[in-house]
PDB file of C-alpha atoms in Angstrom:
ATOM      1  CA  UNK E1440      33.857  64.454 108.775  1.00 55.00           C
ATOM      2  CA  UNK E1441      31.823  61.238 108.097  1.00 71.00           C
ATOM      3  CA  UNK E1442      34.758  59.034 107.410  1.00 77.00           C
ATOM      4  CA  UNK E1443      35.646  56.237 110.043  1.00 93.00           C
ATOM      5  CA  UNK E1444      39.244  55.221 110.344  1.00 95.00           C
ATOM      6  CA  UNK E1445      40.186  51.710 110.924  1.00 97.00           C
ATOM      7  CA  UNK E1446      43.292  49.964 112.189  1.00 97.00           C
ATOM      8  CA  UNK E1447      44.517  47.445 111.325  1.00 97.00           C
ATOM      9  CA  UNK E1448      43.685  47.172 107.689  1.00 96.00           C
ATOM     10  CA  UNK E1449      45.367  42.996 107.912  1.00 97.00           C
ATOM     11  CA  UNK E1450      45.653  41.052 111.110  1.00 98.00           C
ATOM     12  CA  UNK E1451      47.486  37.724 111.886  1.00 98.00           C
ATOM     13  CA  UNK E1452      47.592  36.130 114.897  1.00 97.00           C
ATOM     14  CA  UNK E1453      47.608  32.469 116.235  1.00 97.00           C
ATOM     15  CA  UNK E1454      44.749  30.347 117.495  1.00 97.00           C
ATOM     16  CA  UNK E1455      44.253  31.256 120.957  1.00 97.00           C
ATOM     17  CA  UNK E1456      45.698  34.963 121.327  1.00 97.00           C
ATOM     18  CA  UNK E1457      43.518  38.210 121.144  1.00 98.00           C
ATOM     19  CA  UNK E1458      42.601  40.599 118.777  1.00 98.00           C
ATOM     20  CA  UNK E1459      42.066  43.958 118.692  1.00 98.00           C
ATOM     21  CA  UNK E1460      40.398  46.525 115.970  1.00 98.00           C
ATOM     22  CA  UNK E1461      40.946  50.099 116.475  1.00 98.00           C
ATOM     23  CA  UNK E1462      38.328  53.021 115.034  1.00 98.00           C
ATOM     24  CA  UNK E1463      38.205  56.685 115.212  1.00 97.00           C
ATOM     25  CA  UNK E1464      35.681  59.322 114.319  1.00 95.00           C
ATOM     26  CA  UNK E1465      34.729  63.076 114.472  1.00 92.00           C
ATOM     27  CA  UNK E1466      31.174  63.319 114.489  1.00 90.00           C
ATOM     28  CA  UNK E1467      30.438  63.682 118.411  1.00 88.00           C
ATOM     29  CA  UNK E1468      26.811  63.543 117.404  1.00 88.00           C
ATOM     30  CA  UNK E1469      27.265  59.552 117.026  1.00 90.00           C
ATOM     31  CA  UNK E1470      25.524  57.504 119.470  1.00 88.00           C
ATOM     32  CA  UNK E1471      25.482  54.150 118.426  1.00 91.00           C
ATOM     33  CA  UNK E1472      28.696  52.090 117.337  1.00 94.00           C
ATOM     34  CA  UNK E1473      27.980  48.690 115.782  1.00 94.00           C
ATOM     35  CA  UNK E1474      30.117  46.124 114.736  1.00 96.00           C
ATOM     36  CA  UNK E1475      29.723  43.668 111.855  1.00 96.00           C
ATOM     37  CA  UNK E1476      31.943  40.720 110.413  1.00 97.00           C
ATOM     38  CA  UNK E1477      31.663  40.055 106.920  1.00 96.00           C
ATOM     39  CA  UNK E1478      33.064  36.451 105.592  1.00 94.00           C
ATOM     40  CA  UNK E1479      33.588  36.610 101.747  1.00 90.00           C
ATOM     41  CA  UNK E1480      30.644  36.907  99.721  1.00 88.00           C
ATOM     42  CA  UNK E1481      28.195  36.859 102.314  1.00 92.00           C
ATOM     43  CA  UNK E1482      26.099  39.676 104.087  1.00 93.00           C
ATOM     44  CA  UNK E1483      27.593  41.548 107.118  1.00 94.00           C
ATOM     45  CA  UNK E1484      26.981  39.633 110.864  1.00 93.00           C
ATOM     46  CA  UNK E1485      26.036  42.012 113.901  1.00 92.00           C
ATOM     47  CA  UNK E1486      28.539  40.739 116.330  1.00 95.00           C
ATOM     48  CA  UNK E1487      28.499  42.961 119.139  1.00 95.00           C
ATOM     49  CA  UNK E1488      27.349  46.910 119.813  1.00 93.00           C
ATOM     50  CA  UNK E1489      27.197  49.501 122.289  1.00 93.00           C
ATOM     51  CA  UNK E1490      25.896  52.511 122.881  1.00 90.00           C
ATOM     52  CA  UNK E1491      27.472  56.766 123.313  1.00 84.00           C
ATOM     53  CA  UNK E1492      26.068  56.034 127.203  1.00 84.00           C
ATOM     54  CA  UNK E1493      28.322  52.608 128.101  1.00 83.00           C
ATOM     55  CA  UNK E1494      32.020  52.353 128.039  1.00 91.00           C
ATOM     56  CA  UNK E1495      32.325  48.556 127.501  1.00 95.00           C
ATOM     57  CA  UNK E1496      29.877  46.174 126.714  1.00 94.00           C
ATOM     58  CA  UNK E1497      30.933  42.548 126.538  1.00 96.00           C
ATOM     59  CA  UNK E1498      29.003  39.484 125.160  1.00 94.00           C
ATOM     60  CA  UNK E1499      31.684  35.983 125.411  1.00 96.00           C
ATOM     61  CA  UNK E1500      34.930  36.017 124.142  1.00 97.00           C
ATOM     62  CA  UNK E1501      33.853  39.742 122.213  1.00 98.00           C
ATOM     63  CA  UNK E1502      33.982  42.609 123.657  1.00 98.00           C
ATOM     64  CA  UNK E1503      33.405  46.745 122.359  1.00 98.00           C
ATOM     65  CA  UNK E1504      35.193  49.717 124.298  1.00 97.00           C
ATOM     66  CA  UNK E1505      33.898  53.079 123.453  1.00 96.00           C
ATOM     67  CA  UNK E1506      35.788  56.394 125.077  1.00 95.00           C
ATOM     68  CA  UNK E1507      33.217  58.907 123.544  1.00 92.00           C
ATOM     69  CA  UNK E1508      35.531  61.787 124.993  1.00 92.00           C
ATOM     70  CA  UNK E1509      38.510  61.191 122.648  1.00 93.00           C
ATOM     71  CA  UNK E1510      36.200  59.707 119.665  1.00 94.00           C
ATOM     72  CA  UNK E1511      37.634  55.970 119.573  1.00 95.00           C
ATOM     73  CA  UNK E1512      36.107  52.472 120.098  1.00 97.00           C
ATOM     74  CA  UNK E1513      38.178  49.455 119.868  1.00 98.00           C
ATOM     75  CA  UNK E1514      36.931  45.363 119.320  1.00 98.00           C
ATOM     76  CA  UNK E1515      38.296  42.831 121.187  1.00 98.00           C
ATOM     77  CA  UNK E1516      38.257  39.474 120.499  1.00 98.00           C
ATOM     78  CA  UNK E1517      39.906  36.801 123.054  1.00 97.00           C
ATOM     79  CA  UNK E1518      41.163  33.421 122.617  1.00 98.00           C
ATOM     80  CA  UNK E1519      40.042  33.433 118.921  1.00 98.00           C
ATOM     81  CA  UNK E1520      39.512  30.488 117.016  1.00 97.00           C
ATOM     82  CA  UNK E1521      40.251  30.302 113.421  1.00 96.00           C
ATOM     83  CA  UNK E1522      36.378  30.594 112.523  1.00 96.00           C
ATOM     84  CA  UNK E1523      37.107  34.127 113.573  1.00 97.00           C
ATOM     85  CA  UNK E1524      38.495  34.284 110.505  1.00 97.00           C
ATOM     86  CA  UNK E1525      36.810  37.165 108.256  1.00 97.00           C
ATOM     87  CA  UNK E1526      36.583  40.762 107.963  1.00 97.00           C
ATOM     88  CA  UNK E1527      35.796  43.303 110.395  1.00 98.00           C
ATOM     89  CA  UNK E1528      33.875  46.728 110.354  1.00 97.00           C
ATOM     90  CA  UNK E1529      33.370  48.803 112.841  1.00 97.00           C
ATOM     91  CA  UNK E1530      30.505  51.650 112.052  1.00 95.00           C
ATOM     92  CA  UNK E1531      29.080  54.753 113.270  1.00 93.00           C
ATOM     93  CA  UNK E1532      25.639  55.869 113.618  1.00 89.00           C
ATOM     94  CA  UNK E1533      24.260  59.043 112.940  1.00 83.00           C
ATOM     95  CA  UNK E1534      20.762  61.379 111.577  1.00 77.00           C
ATOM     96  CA  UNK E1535      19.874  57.433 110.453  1.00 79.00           C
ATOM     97  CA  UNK E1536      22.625  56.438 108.483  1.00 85.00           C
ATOM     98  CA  UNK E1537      25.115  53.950 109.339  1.00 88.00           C
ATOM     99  CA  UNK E1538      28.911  54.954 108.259  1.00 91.00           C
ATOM    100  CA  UNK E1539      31.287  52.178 107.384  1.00 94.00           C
ATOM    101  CA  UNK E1540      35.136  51.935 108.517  1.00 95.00           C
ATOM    102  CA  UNK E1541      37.672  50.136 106.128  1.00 95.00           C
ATOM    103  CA  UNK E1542      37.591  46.969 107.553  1.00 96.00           C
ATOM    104  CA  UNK E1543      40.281  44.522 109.023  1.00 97.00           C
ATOM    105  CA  UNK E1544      40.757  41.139 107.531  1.00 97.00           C
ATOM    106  CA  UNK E1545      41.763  39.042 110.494  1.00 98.00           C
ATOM    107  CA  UNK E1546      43.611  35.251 110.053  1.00 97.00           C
ATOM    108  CA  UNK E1547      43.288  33.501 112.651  1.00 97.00           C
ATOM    109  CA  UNK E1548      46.034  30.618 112.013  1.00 96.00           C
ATOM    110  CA  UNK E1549      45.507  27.222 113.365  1.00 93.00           C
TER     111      UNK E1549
ATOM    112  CA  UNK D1330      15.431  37.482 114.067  1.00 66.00           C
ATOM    113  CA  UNK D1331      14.558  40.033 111.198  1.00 79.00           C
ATOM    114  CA  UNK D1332      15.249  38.353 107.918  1.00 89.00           C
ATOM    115  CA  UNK D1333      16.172  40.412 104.755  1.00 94.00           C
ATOM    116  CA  UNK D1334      15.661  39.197 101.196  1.00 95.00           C
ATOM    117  CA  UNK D1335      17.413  40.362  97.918  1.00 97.00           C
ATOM    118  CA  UNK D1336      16.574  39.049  94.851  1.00 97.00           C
ATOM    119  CA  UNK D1337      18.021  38.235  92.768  1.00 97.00           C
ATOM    120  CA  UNK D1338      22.074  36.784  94.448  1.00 96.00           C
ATOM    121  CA  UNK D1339      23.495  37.321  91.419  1.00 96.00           C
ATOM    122  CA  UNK D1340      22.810  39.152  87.605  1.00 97.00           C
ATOM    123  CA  UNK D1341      25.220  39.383  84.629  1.00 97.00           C
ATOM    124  CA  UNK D1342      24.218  41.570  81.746  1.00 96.00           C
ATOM    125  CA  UNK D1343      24.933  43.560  78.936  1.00 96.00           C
ATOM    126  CA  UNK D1344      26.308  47.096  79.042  1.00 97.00           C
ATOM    127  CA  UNK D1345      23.555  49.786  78.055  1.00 96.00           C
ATOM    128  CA  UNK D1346      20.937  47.260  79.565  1.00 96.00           C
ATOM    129  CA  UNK D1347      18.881  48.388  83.065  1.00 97.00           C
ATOM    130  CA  UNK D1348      18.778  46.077  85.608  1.00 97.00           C
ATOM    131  CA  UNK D1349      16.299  45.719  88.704  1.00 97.00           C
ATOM    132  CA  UNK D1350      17.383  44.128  92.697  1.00 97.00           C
ATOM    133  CA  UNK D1351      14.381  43.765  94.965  1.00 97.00           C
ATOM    134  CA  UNK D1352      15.234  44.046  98.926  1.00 96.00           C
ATOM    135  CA  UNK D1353      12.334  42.187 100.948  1.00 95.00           C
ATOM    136  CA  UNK D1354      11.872  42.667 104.684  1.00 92.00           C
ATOM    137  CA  UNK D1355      10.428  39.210 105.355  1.00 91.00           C
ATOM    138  CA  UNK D1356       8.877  39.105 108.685  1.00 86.00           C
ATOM    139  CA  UNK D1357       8.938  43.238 109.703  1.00 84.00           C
ATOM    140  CA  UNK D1358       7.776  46.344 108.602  1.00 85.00           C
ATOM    141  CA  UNK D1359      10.579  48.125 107.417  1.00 85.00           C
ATOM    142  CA  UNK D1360      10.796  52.208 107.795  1.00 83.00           C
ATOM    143  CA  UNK D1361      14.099  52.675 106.455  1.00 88.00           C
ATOM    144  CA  UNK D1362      15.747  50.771 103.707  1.00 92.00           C
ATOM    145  CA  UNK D1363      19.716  51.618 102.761  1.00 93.00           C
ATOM    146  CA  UNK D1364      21.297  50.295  99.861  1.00 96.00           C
ATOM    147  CA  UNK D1365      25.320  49.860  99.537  1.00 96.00           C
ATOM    148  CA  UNK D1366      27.867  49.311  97.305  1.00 96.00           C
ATOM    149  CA  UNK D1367      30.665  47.113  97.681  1.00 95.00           C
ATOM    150  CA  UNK D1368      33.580  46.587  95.581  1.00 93.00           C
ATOM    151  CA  UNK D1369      36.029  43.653  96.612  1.00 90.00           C
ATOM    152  CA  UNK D1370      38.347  44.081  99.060  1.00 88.00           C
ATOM    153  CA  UNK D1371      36.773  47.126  99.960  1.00 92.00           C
ATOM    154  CA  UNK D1372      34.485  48.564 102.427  1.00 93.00           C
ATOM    155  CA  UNK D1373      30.417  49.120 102.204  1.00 93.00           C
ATOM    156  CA  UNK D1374      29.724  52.413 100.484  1.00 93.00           C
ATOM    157  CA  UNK D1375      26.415  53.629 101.552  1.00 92.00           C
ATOM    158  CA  UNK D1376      24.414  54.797  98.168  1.00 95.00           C
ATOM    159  CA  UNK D1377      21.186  55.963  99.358  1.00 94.00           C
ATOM    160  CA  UNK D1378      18.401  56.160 102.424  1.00 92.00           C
ATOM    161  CA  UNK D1379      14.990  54.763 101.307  1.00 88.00           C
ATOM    162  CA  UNK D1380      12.245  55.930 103.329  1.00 84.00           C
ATOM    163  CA  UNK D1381       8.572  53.813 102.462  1.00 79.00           C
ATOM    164  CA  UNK D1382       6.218  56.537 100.676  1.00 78.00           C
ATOM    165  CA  UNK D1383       8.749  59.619 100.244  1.00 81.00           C
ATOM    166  CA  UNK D1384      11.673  59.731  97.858  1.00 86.00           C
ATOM    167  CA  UNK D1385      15.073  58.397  98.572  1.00 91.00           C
ATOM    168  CA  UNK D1386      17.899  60.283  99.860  1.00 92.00           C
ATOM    169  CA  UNK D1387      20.965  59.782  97.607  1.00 94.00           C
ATOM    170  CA  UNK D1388      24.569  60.689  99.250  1.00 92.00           C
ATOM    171  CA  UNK D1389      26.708  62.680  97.511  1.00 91.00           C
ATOM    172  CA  UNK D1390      28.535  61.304  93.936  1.00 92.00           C
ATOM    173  CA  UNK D1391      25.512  58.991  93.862  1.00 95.00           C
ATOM    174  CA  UNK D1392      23.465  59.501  90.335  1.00 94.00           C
ATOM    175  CA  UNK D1393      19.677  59.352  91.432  1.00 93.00           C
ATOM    176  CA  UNK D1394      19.312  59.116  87.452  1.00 94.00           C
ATOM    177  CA  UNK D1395      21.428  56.304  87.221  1.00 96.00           C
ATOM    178  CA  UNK D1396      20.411  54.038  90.759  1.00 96.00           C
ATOM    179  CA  UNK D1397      16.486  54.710  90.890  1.00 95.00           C
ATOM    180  CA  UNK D1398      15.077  53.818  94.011  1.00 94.00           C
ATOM    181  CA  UNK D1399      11.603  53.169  95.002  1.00 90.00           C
ATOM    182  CA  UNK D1400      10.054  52.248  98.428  1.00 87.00           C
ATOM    183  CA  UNK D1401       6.861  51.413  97.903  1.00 81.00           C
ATOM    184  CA  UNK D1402       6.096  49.846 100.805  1.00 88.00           C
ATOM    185  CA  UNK D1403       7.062  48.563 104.354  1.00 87.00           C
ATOM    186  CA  UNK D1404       8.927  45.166 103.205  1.00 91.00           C
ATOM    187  CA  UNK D1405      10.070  46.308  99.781  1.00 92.00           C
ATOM    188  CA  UNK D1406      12.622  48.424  98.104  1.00 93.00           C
ATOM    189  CA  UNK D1407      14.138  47.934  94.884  1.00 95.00           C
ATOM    190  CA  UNK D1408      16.954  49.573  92.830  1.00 97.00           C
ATOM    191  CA  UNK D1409      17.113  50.089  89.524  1.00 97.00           C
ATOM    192  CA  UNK D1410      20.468  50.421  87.965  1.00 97.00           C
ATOM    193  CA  UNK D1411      19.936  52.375  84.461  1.00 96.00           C
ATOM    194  CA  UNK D1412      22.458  51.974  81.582  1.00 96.00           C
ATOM    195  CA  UNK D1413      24.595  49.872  83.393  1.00 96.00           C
ATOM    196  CA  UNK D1414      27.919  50.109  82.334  1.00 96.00           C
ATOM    197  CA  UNK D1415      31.039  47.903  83.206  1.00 96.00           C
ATOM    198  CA  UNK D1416      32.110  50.209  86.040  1.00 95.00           C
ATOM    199  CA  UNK D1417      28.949  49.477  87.981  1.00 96.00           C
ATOM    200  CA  UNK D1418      29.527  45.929  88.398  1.00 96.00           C
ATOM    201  CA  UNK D1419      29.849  45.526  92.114  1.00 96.00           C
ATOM    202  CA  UNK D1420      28.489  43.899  94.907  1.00 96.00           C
ATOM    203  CA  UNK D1421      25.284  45.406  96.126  1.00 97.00           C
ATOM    204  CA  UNK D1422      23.820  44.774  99.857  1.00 97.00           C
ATOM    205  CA  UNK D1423      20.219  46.390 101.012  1.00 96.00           C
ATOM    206  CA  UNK D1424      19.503  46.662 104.624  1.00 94.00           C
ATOM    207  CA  UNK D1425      16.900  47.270 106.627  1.00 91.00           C
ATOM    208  CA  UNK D1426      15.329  49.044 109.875  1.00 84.00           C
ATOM    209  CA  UNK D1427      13.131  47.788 111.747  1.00 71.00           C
ATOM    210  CA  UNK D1428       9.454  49.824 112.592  1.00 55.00           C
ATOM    211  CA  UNK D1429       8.871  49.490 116.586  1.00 52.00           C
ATOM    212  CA  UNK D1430      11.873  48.420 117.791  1.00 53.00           C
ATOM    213  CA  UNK D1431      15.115  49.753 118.044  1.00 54.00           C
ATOM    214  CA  UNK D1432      15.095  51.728 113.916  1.00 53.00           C
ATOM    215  CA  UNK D1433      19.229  52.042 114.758  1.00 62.00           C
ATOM    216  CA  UNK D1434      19.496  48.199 114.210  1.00 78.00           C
ATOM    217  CA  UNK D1435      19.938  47.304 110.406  1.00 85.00           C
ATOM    218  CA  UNK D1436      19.326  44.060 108.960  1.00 89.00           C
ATOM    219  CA  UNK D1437      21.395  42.779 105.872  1.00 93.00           C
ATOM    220  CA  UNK D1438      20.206  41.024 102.829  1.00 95.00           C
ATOM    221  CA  UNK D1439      22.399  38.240 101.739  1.00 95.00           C
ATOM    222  CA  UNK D1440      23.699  40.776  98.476  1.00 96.00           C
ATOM    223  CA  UNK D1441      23.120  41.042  95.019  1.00 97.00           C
ATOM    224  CA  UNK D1442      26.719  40.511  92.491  1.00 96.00           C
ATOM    225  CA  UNK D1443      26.065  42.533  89.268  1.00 97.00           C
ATOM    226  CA  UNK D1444      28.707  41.731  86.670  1.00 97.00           C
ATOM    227  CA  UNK D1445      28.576  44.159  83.379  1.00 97.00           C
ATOM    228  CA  UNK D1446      29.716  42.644  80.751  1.00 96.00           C
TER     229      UNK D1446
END
């Protein structure tokens, strides 16, 4: 289907440890896997992307992994900082249209 | 970078009334234009595909009746929300591809916040 599924919906974790978003999908006709943060009331931030023909792409303390075998690509965010603080969603590309997972609203607590 | 404009940030108005939100590409020629909805605490909920010069491509449960879209050129779109009724008050975020480099990257506009009263 078009649907996205995102893990975690919440996540906590303390100044300094990592995070990590997990998303699924179905489509294997998806070649492009974006990620955007989103702090409240403002427009979504690229943050990081990659490709159907790379496995891991990493740009600082963010990295993407993308298995395009079993359909899954995962965020990872080290040593966060509590401006990491914000939602998450991970999308899909696709026959020009972008499709949206839930989102994760990550704390990051000082 | 590519900078997206919406216009206007925020609208409150009556129910029954129609209400219009212009999405600018500022500095690019924009092919593709996608508007969203966005209610809070929720994800982006893609509406329709504008394409400059053809009409727009709504997905399905979308009312093309209701959310007019026009594309009338390469740095504007704007959608028209007819009869707008308490239930449509959301937030509403345009974005944008860009002509001649990579069209899968979309630019955001900064959202419009429609509150029906």
């Amino acid at each position: 289907g078009e649907n996205v599924e995102q893990h975690p919906s919440t996540l906590s974790v303390q100044e300094g440890d990592s995070a990590v978003i997990k998303c699924t999908y179905s489509d294997s006709a998806s070649n492009y896997f974006p990620w955007y943060k989103q702090e409240l009331g403002k427009r979504p931030q690229l943050i990081i992307d990659i490709r159907s023909n790379v496995g891991e792409k990493k740009d600082q303390r963010i990295a993407v992994t993308l298995n395009k075998t079993a359909k899954h690509f995962s965020l990872h965010i080290t040593e966060t900082q509590p401006e990491d603080s914000a939602v998450y969603f991970c999308t899909r590309y696709n026959f020009n249209k972008f499709y949206f997972g839930s989102g994760t609203k990550l704390n990051v607590k000082p | 970078g590519a900078v997206v404009s919406q216009h206007p940030s925020w609208v409150i108005c009556k129910s029954g009334t129609s209400v219009k939100i212009e999405c600018r590409s500022l500095d690019f020629q924009a092919t593709t234009m996608f508007w969203y909805r966005q209610f809070p605490k929720q994800s982006l909920m893609l509406m329709a595909t504008s394409n400059e010069g053809s009409k727009a491509t709504y997905e399905q449960g979308v009312e093309k009746d209701k959310f007019l879209i026009n594309h009338a050129s390469l740095t504007l779109s704007t959608l028209t929300v007819t009869s707008a009724h308490p239930e449509d008050s959301s937030f509403y975020i345009c974005s944008a591809s860009s002509w001649g480099t990579s069209t899968d990257t979309q630019y955001f506009g900064p959202g419009t916040r429609l509150t029906v009263l």
